[in-house]
Amino acid sequence: MKRFLLFLALAVAFTSHAQRLALKKGTITDGIKVNDTIPETFALYLPSNFDTSKKWPVIFIYDMKGRGKQALSMFAGAAEEEDYILAASNNIRDSLSISQNIMISTRMFNAVSSMLPIHTKRSYTGGFSNGARFASLVPTFIKNVQGVISCGATVANTEVLSSKRPFQFIGIVGNSDFNYPEMLALEKTLNKLRFPNQLLIFEGEHQWPTQEYLSMAMEFFTLASMAKGDIPNDRAFIKEVYEKDLVQVNNWVTSQKPLIANGLLDEVIDVFRPHLNVDSLANSKKILKRSKLFKAQNRDQNAVFFKETLIKEDYTYYLEEDILTYNYNNLGWWNYQMEELKKFDKSAKVFERQMGKRLKGYVNALIEDNIDMIGAERNVDQEALFFLWMLKTITDSNDFSYYLKVISESSKMEDYGTALFYLEELLKNGYQNKKELYNLENTALLRITPQFNEIVEKYLKEARYDIIDE
C-alpha cells in the first residue's frame, strides 16, 4: 500500500520563546531552531505513527561536519521500523572543542525534550566513525543518556568510562573495517569493566551498516528498557525479535561464517537472558566453538591479526619519520606498499583479503588524521601538508581532491613540472570536471601553457585554450 505522509502541528514552547512548527511524520524536518537567541538548528525525524499520547525513545545522531539531515537519513528506516525519534544538530563540528560540542548537544537535548514527549530513561546517542566516537563521550557529560550506537568506531576514551554512570554500548562494524580488531578488543575491555555492551559484525568495510543492523541495535535498546522495567514487557515483541535473531545466527552458520555466528549468538544470549531461558543457546554455542571450522577460522584470523599489527606499526613509524623530514624520496616505498596490498585482494584466503582492505583503510585514516592535526596548528607546516597530499594520491588514487591540492600548491610555487605531472595522473584516473580544473586556485599561468592544454585535450578531448605550435 502506498504510504502517504501525515502532517502534525505541534505547539512548541521553549523557555526563551514560543513558536509553532508544522512537523511531518515519516520524513526528516531540517532547520529547526534551538531557540531564538542562538543561531543553532537541528534536524528531526518522527515515525509515521507518532502521537503525543505516549512517551517516545529518542536517538541523537552525530555528524562532525554538522550534516544533521544526512546523518538522520541513515537511521531513518530503522527508526521508522522500531518507533524511535531521531534528532541531529547542524552545528556540531570536529573543529570545535569537546566542551563547545557538548554545550551544543545540551541545548539540542533540552530543545527536543521541551517540544516532544520524550521518555526520560530512553535517550540514546549514535553516529558513524568520528561522529560515533563523539557520541560515546556524550553520556559522560550529559545525564540520562542510556546507550550509544557506535558504527565503525570504538569509544573515544575508555579512561572516562565510569561504573557510576554506565550506558549500553552497541558497536556495529564490518569485518574489513580497519577498526574491526580494535572493536573486538574493546568488547573484552568493556566486559572486564562490567559495562553493558554488544558487538554486531557484518561483512563489509568502513561504511554505514544496513538498516537491518541499526534496527537490531534499537531492538536491543528496547529489550534492555523492558529488562530494567522502564517500559512494560511485550511478550509478542520479545518472541518475534528472538526468533528473527536466531534465524540470522543460523544463516551465518549455514554460510560457513562461524566466527560471526558465534559473536551474534553471544549477544543474543546476553540480551535475551532477562526475558527467556537461554540455556539451549549456551549449549549450541559450545558445540559451535568445538567445530573444526570454527577452530580453523579462529586460528587463521588470529594469525592475520598478528601480521596486521606489525604492518600497521611500520606504517605509523615511517609516516611519522617521513613527515618530520619531508621525505619525498620515500613516496616510492609507499607506492610499493600499496601494490603489496593489492596482492591481498587476490589471495585465496578470505582473512588475508579482509586484512588487505583493513590496512588500506588504516593507512588512509592515518594520513587524514595527520592532515587534520597539521591543518589545525596555529602555524601550519605547509611543506608537511604538501607531502601528505602527494602521499594521499598514492594511497587513495580515486580521491581527486588531493591531486587538485598538489596542482594548486605546485603552481603557487611555480613548480609547473610537478603540477603537470599530477595533472596527467589526475586525468589518467578518470577525473572529468573541466570547469573545476580551469577554475583551480593559483593555476592562472599554468592553464595558458601549451603543455597544460595538450594534456587536457589528450584526456578530455577538448582544451579551453588553443594549442599554438612553435
Short mmCIF file of N, CA, C and O in Angstrom, two decimals, residues 149-232:
data_model
loop_
_atom_site.label_atom_id
_atom_site.label_comp_id
_atom_site.label_asym_id
_atom_site.label_seq_id
_atom_site.Cartn_x
_atom_site.Cartn_y
_atom_site.Cartn_z
N ILE A 149 24.92 3.90 19.99
CA ILE A 149 25.11 3.06 18.81
C ILE A 149 26.33 3.60 18.07
O ILE A 149 26.30 4.69 17.52
N SER A 150 27.41 2.83 18.09
CA SER A 150 28.68 3.28 17.52
C SER A 150 28.98 2.47 16.26
O SER A 150 29.34 1.29 16.33
N CYS A 151 28.85 3.12 15.11
CA CYS A 151 29.08 2.44 13.83
C CYS A 151 30.52 2.70 13.35
O CYS A 151 30.90 3.85 13.10
N GLY A 152 31.31 1.65 13.26
CA GLY A 152 32.66 1.76 12.72
C GLY A 152 33.63 2.52 13.59
O GLY A 152 34.58 3.11 13.06
N ALA A 153 33.45 2.51 14.91
CA ALA A 153 34.36 3.24 15.78
C ALA A 153 34.30 2.70 17.21
O ALA A 153 33.23 2.29 17.68
N THR A 154 35.44 2.74 17.89
CA THR A 154 35.49 2.38 19.30
C THR A 154 35.07 3.60 20.12
O THR A 154 34.79 4.67 19.58
N VAL A 155 35.04 3.46 21.45
CA VAL A 155 34.76 4.61 22.29
C VAL A 155 35.93 5.59 22.20
O VAL A 155 37.07 5.19 21.96
N ALA A 156 35.64 6.85 22.39
CA ALA A 156 36.67 7.88 22.24
C ALA A 156 37.76 7.73 23.28
O ALA A 156 38.94 7.93 23.01
N ASN A 157 37.39 7.35 24.50
CA ASN A 157 38.36 7.25 25.59
C ASN A 157 37.81 6.32 26.67
O ASN A 157 36.87 6.69 27.38
N THR A 158 38.39 5.16 26.81
CA THR A 158 37.92 4.21 27.82
C THR A 158 38.20 4.70 29.24
O THR A 158 37.54 4.26 30.19
N GLU A 159 39.14 5.61 29.40
CA GLU A 159 39.51 6.09 30.73
C GLU A 159 38.41 6.95 31.37
O GLU A 159 38.38 7.10 32.59
N VAL A 160 37.54 7.53 30.54
CA VAL A 160 36.48 8.37 31.11
C VAL A 160 35.23 7.56 31.45
O VAL A 160 34.28 8.09 32.04
N LEU A 161 35.23 6.27 31.10
CA LEU A 161 34.08 5.43 31.43
C LEU A 161 34.02 5.23 32.95
O LEU A 161 35.03 4.98 33.59
N SER A 162 32.83 5.33 33.48
CA SER A 162 32.67 5.21 34.93
C SER A 162 31.52 4.26 35.25
O SER A 162 30.44 4.36 34.66
N SER A 163 31.77 3.36 36.18
CA SER A 163 30.73 2.42 36.61
C SER A 163 29.58 3.15 37.31
O SER A 163 28.48 2.62 37.44
N LYS A 164 29.85 4.40 37.75
CA LYS A 164 28.81 5.20 38.40
C LYS A 164 27.84 5.78 37.37
O LYS A 164 26.74 6.21 37.74
N ARG A 165 28.27 5.83 36.12
CA ARG A 165 27.39 6.31 35.06
C ARG A 165 27.49 5.39 33.85
O ARG A 165 27.99 5.76 32.78
N PRO A 166 27.02 4.16 33.99
CA PRO A 166 27.13 3.20 32.88
C PRO A 166 26.11 3.48 31.79
O PRO A 166 25.07 4.09 32.02
N PHE A 167 26.43 3.06 30.59
CA PHE A 167 25.48 3.13 29.48
C PHE A 167 25.70 1.90 28.61
O PHE A 167 26.75 1.27 28.65
N GLN A 168 24.70 1.56 27.84
CA GLN A 168 24.77 0.40 26.96
C GLN A 168 25.49 0.78 25.67
O GLN A 168 25.03 1.67 24.94
N PHE A 169 26.61 0.13 25.39
CA PHE A 169 27.38 0.42 24.18
C PHE A 169 27.11 -0.67 23.15
O PHE A 169 27.37 -1.85 23.40
N ILE A 170 26.58 -0.28 22.00
CA ILE A 170 26.35 -1.22 20.90
C ILE A 170 27.23 -0.82 19.73
O ILE A 170 27.03 0.23 19.10
N GLY A 171 28.25 -1.63 19.46
CA GLY A 171 29.13 -1.38 18.34
C GLY A 171 28.67 -2.15 17.11
O GLY A 171 28.20 -3.29 17.23
N ILE A 172 28.77 -1.53 15.95
CA ILE A 172 28.45 -2.19 14.68
C ILE A 172 29.62 -1.95 13.75
O ILE A 172 30.01 -0.80 13.51
N VAL A 173 30.21 -3.03 13.22
CA VAL A 173 31.43 -2.87 12.43
C VAL A 173 31.53 -3.95 11.36
O VAL A 173 31.08 -5.09 11.56
N GLY A 174 32.12 -3.59 10.22
CA GLY A 174 32.39 -4.56 9.16
C GLY A 174 33.69 -5.30 9.46
O GLY A 174 34.62 -4.73 10.03
N ASN A 175 33.77 -6.56 9.05
CA ASN A 175 34.99 -7.33 9.34
C ASN A 175 36.16 -6.95 8.43
O ASN A 175 37.27 -7.43 8.63
N SER A 176 35.94 -6.04 7.47
CA SER A 176 37.04 -5.50 6.68
C SER A 176 37.30 -4.03 7.02
O SER A 176 38.05 -3.35 6.33
N ASP A 177 36.67 -3.55 8.08
CA ASP A 177 36.87 -2.19 8.58
C ASP A 177 38.19 -2.15 9.35
O ASP A 177 38.47 -3.04 10.15
N PHE A 178 38.99 -1.10 9.14
CA PHE A 178 40.28 -1.02 9.83
C PHE A 178 40.13 -0.94 11.35
O PHE A 178 41.06 -1.19 12.10
N ASN A 179 38.91 -0.61 11.83
CA ASN A 179 38.66 -0.56 13.27
C ASN A 179 38.17 -1.90 13.83
O ASN A 179 37.95 -2.00 15.04
N TYR A 180 38.02 -2.90 12.98
CA TYR A 180 37.47 -4.19 13.42
C TYR A 180 38.29 -4.83 14.55
O TYR A 180 37.72 -5.22 15.58
N PRO A 181 39.63 -4.96 14.42
CA PRO A 181 40.38 -5.56 15.54
C PRO A 181 40.24 -4.78 16.84
O PRO A 181 40.14 -5.37 17.92
N GLU A 182 40.21 -3.45 16.75
CA GLU A 182 40.06 -2.62 17.94
C GLU A 182 38.68 -2.78 18.56
O GLU A 182 38.53 -2.73 19.79
N MET A 183 37.67 -2.99 17.71
CA MET A 183 36.31 -3.19 18.24
C MET A 183 36.22 -4.51 19.00
O MET A 183 35.55 -4.61 20.04
N LEU A 184 36.91 -5.54 18.49
CA LEU A 184 36.94 -6.82 19.21
C LEU A 184 37.65 -6.66 20.55
O LEU A 184 37.20 -7.21 21.57
N ALA A 185 38.75 -5.91 20.54
CA ALA A 185 39.49 -5.68 21.79
C ALA A 185 38.66 -4.86 22.77
O ALA A 185 38.68 -5.11 23.98
N LEU A 186 37.91 -3.87 22.26
CA LEU A 186 37.08 -3.04 23.12
C LEU A 186 36.00 -3.87 23.82
O LEU A 186 35.70 -3.65 25.00
N GLU A 187 35.45 -4.83 23.09
CA GLU A 187 34.42 -5.69 23.68
C GLU A 187 34.96 -6.39 24.94
O GLU A 187 34.28 -6.45 25.97
N LYS A 188 36.19 -6.88 24.86
CA LYS A 188 36.80 -7.54 26.02
C LYS A 188 37.03 -6.55 27.16
O LYS A 188 36.80 -6.87 28.33
N THR A 189 37.46 -5.33 26.82
CA THR A 189 37.69 -4.31 27.83
C THR A 189 36.40 -3.93 28.54
O THR A 189 36.36 -3.83 29.78
N LEU A 190 35.33 -3.74 27.78
CA LEU A 190 34.05 -3.38 28.38
C LEU A 190 33.50 -4.50 29.24
O LEU A 190 32.88 -4.25 30.29
N ASN A 191 33.73 -5.74 28.83
CA ASN A 191 33.29 -6.88 29.64
C ASN A 191 34.01 -6.89 30.99
O ASN A 191 33.41 -7.16 32.04
N LYS A 192 35.31 -6.58 30.97
CA LYS A 192 36.08 -6.54 32.22
C LYS A 192 35.58 -5.42 33.13
O LYS A 192 35.58 -5.56 34.36
N LEU A 193 35.17 -4.31 32.51
CA LEU A 193 34.66 -3.18 33.28
C LEU A 193 33.20 -3.38 33.70
O LEU A 193 32.64 -2.52 34.37
N ARG A 194 32.62 -4.52 33.26
CA ARG A 194 31.21 -4.82 33.53
C ARG A 194 30.29 -3.74 32.96
O ARG A 194 29.29 -3.37 33.57
N PHE A 195 30.68 -3.27 31.79
CA PHE A 195 29.89 -2.29 31.07
C PHE A 195 28.96 -3.04 30.12
O PHE A 195 29.43 -3.87 29.34
N PRO A 196 27.65 -2.77 30.15
CA PRO A 196 26.75 -3.46 29.21
C PRO A 196 27.12 -3.13 27.78
O PRO A 196 27.25 -1.96 27.42
N ASN A 197 27.32 -4.15 26.96
CA ASN A 197 27.73 -3.89 25.59
C ASN A 197 27.38 -5.05 24.68
O ASN A 197 27.29 -6.20 25.12
N GLN A 198 27.21 -4.73 23.40
CA GLN A 198 27.03 -5.74 22.35
C GLN A 198 27.85 -5.30 21.14
O GLN A 198 28.06 -4.11 20.92
N LEU A 199 28.31 -6.28 20.37
CA LEU A 199 29.05 -6.00 19.15
C LEU A 199 28.42 -6.77 18.00
O LEU A 199 28.34 -8.01 18.04
N LEU A 200 27.97 -6.04 16.99
CA LEU A 200 27.35 -6.64 15.81
C LEU A 200 28.32 -6.52 14.63
O LEU A 200 28.80 -5.42 14.33
N ILE A 201 28.58 -7.64 13.99
CA ILE A 201 29.58 -7.68 12.91
C ILE A 201 28.90 -8.03 11.59
O ILE A 201 28.08 -8.95 11.53
N PHE A 202 29.24 -7.28 10.55
CA PHE A 202 28.73 -7.58 9.22
C PHE A 202 29.90 -7.72 8.26
O PHE A 202 31.05 -7.38 8.60
N GLU A 203 29.64 -8.22 7.08
CA GLU A 203 30.68 -8.33 6.06
C GLU A 203 30.73 -7.03 5.27
O GLU A 203 29.83 -6.71 4.50
N GLY A 204 31.80 -6.27 5.47
CA GLY A 204 31.93 -5.00 4.79
C GLY A 204 33.13 -4.23 5.30
O GLY A 204 33.85 -4.69 6.20
N GLU A 205 33.34 -3.04 4.74
CA GLU A 205 34.49 -2.21 5.09
C GLU A 205 34.04 -1.08 6.03
O GLU A 205 33.07 -1.23 6.76
N HIS A 206 34.77 0.04 5.99
CA HIS A 206 34.44 1.18 6.86
C HIS A 206 33.28 1.92 6.23
O HIS A 206 33.46 2.87 5.45
N GLN A 207 32.06 1.50 6.55
CA GLN A 207 30.87 2.01 5.89
C GLN A 207 29.69 1.94 6.85
O GLN A 207 29.74 1.26 7.87
N TRP A 208 28.65 2.68 6.49
CA TRP A 208 27.43 2.61 7.29
C TRP A 208 26.84 1.20 7.22
O TRP A 208 26.82 0.60 6.16
N PRO A 209 26.38 0.68 8.34
CA PRO A 209 25.71 -0.63 8.30
C PRO A 209 24.34 -0.50 7.64
O PRO A 209 23.80 0.61 7.50
N THR A 210 23.78 -1.62 7.26
CA THR A 210 22.45 -1.62 6.66
C THR A 210 21.38 -1.37 7.73
O THR A 210 21.64 -1.45 8.93
N GLN A 211 20.18 -1.10 7.26
CA GLN A 211 19.05 -0.86 8.17
C GLN A 211 18.85 -2.04 9.12
O GLN A 211 18.47 -1.86 10.28
N GLU A 212 19.11 -3.25 8.63
CA GLU A 212 18.92 -4.45 9.44
C GLU A 212 19.71 -4.37 10.75
O GLU A 212 19.20 -4.71 11.83
N TYR A 213 20.95 -3.90 10.68
CA TYR A 213 21.80 -3.84 11.86
C TYR A 213 21.41 -2.68 12.78
O TYR A 213 21.44 -2.82 14.01
N LEU A 214 21.02 -1.56 12.20
CA LEU A 214 20.58 -0.44 13.01
C LEU A 214 19.28 -0.77 13.72
O LEU A 214 19.09 -0.40 14.89
N SER A 215 18.39 -1.50 13.04
CA SER A 215 17.16 -1.95 13.67
C SER A 215 17.44 -2.90 14.83
O SER A 215 16.82 -2.82 15.90
N MET A 216 18.41 -3.80 14.62
CA MET A 216 18.77 -4.74 15.67
C MET A 216 19.29 -4.01 16.91
O MET A 216 18.95 -4.36 18.05
N ALA A 217 20.10 -2.98 16.68
CA ALA A 217 20.63 -2.19 17.80
C ALA A 217 19.49 -1.53 18.57
O ALA A 217 19.48 -1.53 19.81
N MET A 218 18.52 -0.96 17.86
CA MET A 218 17.38 -0.33 18.52
C MET A 218 16.54 -1.36 19.27
O MET A 218 16.02 -1.09 20.37
N GLU A 219 16.40 -2.54 18.69
CA GLU A 219 15.68 -3.62 19.39
C GLU A 219 16.39 -3.99 20.68
O GLU A 219 15.74 -4.24 21.72
N PHE A 220 17.71 -4.01 20.66
CA PHE A 220 18.48 -4.32 21.87
C PHE A 220 18.24 -3.25 22.95
O PHE A 220 18.14 -3.57 24.13
N PHE A 221 18.15 -1.99 22.53
CA PHE A 221 17.83 -0.92 23.48
C PHE A 221 16.45 -1.14 24.09
O PHE A 221 16.26 -0.99 25.30
N THR A 222 15.49 -1.48 23.24
CA THR A 222 14.12 -1.70 23.72
C THR A 222 14.07 -2.87 24.69
O THR A 222 13.41 -2.79 25.74
N LEU A 223 14.76 -3.96 24.37
CA LEU A 223 14.79 -5.12 25.26
C LEU A 223 15.43 -4.78 26.60
O LEU A 223 15.00 -5.24 27.67
N ALA A 224 16.48 -3.95 26.57
CA ALA A 224 17.14 -3.54 27.81
C ALA A 224 16.20 -2.68 28.65
O ALA A 224 16.18 -2.80 29.89
N SER A 225 15.41 -1.82 28.01
CA SER A 225 14.45 -0.99 28.74
C SER A 225 13.38 -1.86 29.40
O SER A 225 12.95 -1.58 30.52
N MET A 226 12.95 -2.90 28.70
CA MET A 226 11.99 -3.83 29.27
C MET A 226 12.60 -4.57 30.47
O MET A 226 11.95 -4.74 31.51
N ALA A 227 13.86 -4.99 30.33
CA ALA A 227 14.53 -5.73 31.41
C ALA A 227 14.68 -4.87 32.66
O ALA A 227 14.60 -5.38 33.79
N LYS A 228 14.88 -3.55 32.48
CA LYS A 228 15.05 -2.66 33.62
C LYS A 228 13.71 -2.17 34.18
O LYS A 228 13.69 -1.48 35.21
N GLY A 229 12.62 -2.51 33.50
CA GLY A 229 11.31 -2.08 33.97
C GLY A 229 10.95 -0.67 33.58
O GLY A 229 9.98 -0.10 34.10
N ASP A 230 11.69 -0.09 32.64
CA ASP A 230 11.39 1.27 32.21
C ASP A 230 10.16 1.32 31.32
O ASP A 230 9.48 2.35 31.24
N ILE A 231 9.91 0.22 30.62
CA ILE A 231 8.68 0.08 29.82
C ILE A 231 8.13 -1.32 30.06
O ILE A 231 8.88 -2.23 30.47
N PRO A 232 6.85 -1.55 29.83
CA PRO A 232 6.26 -2.87 30.08
C PRO A 232 6.84 -3.93 29.14
O PRO A 232 7.22 -3.64 28.01
#
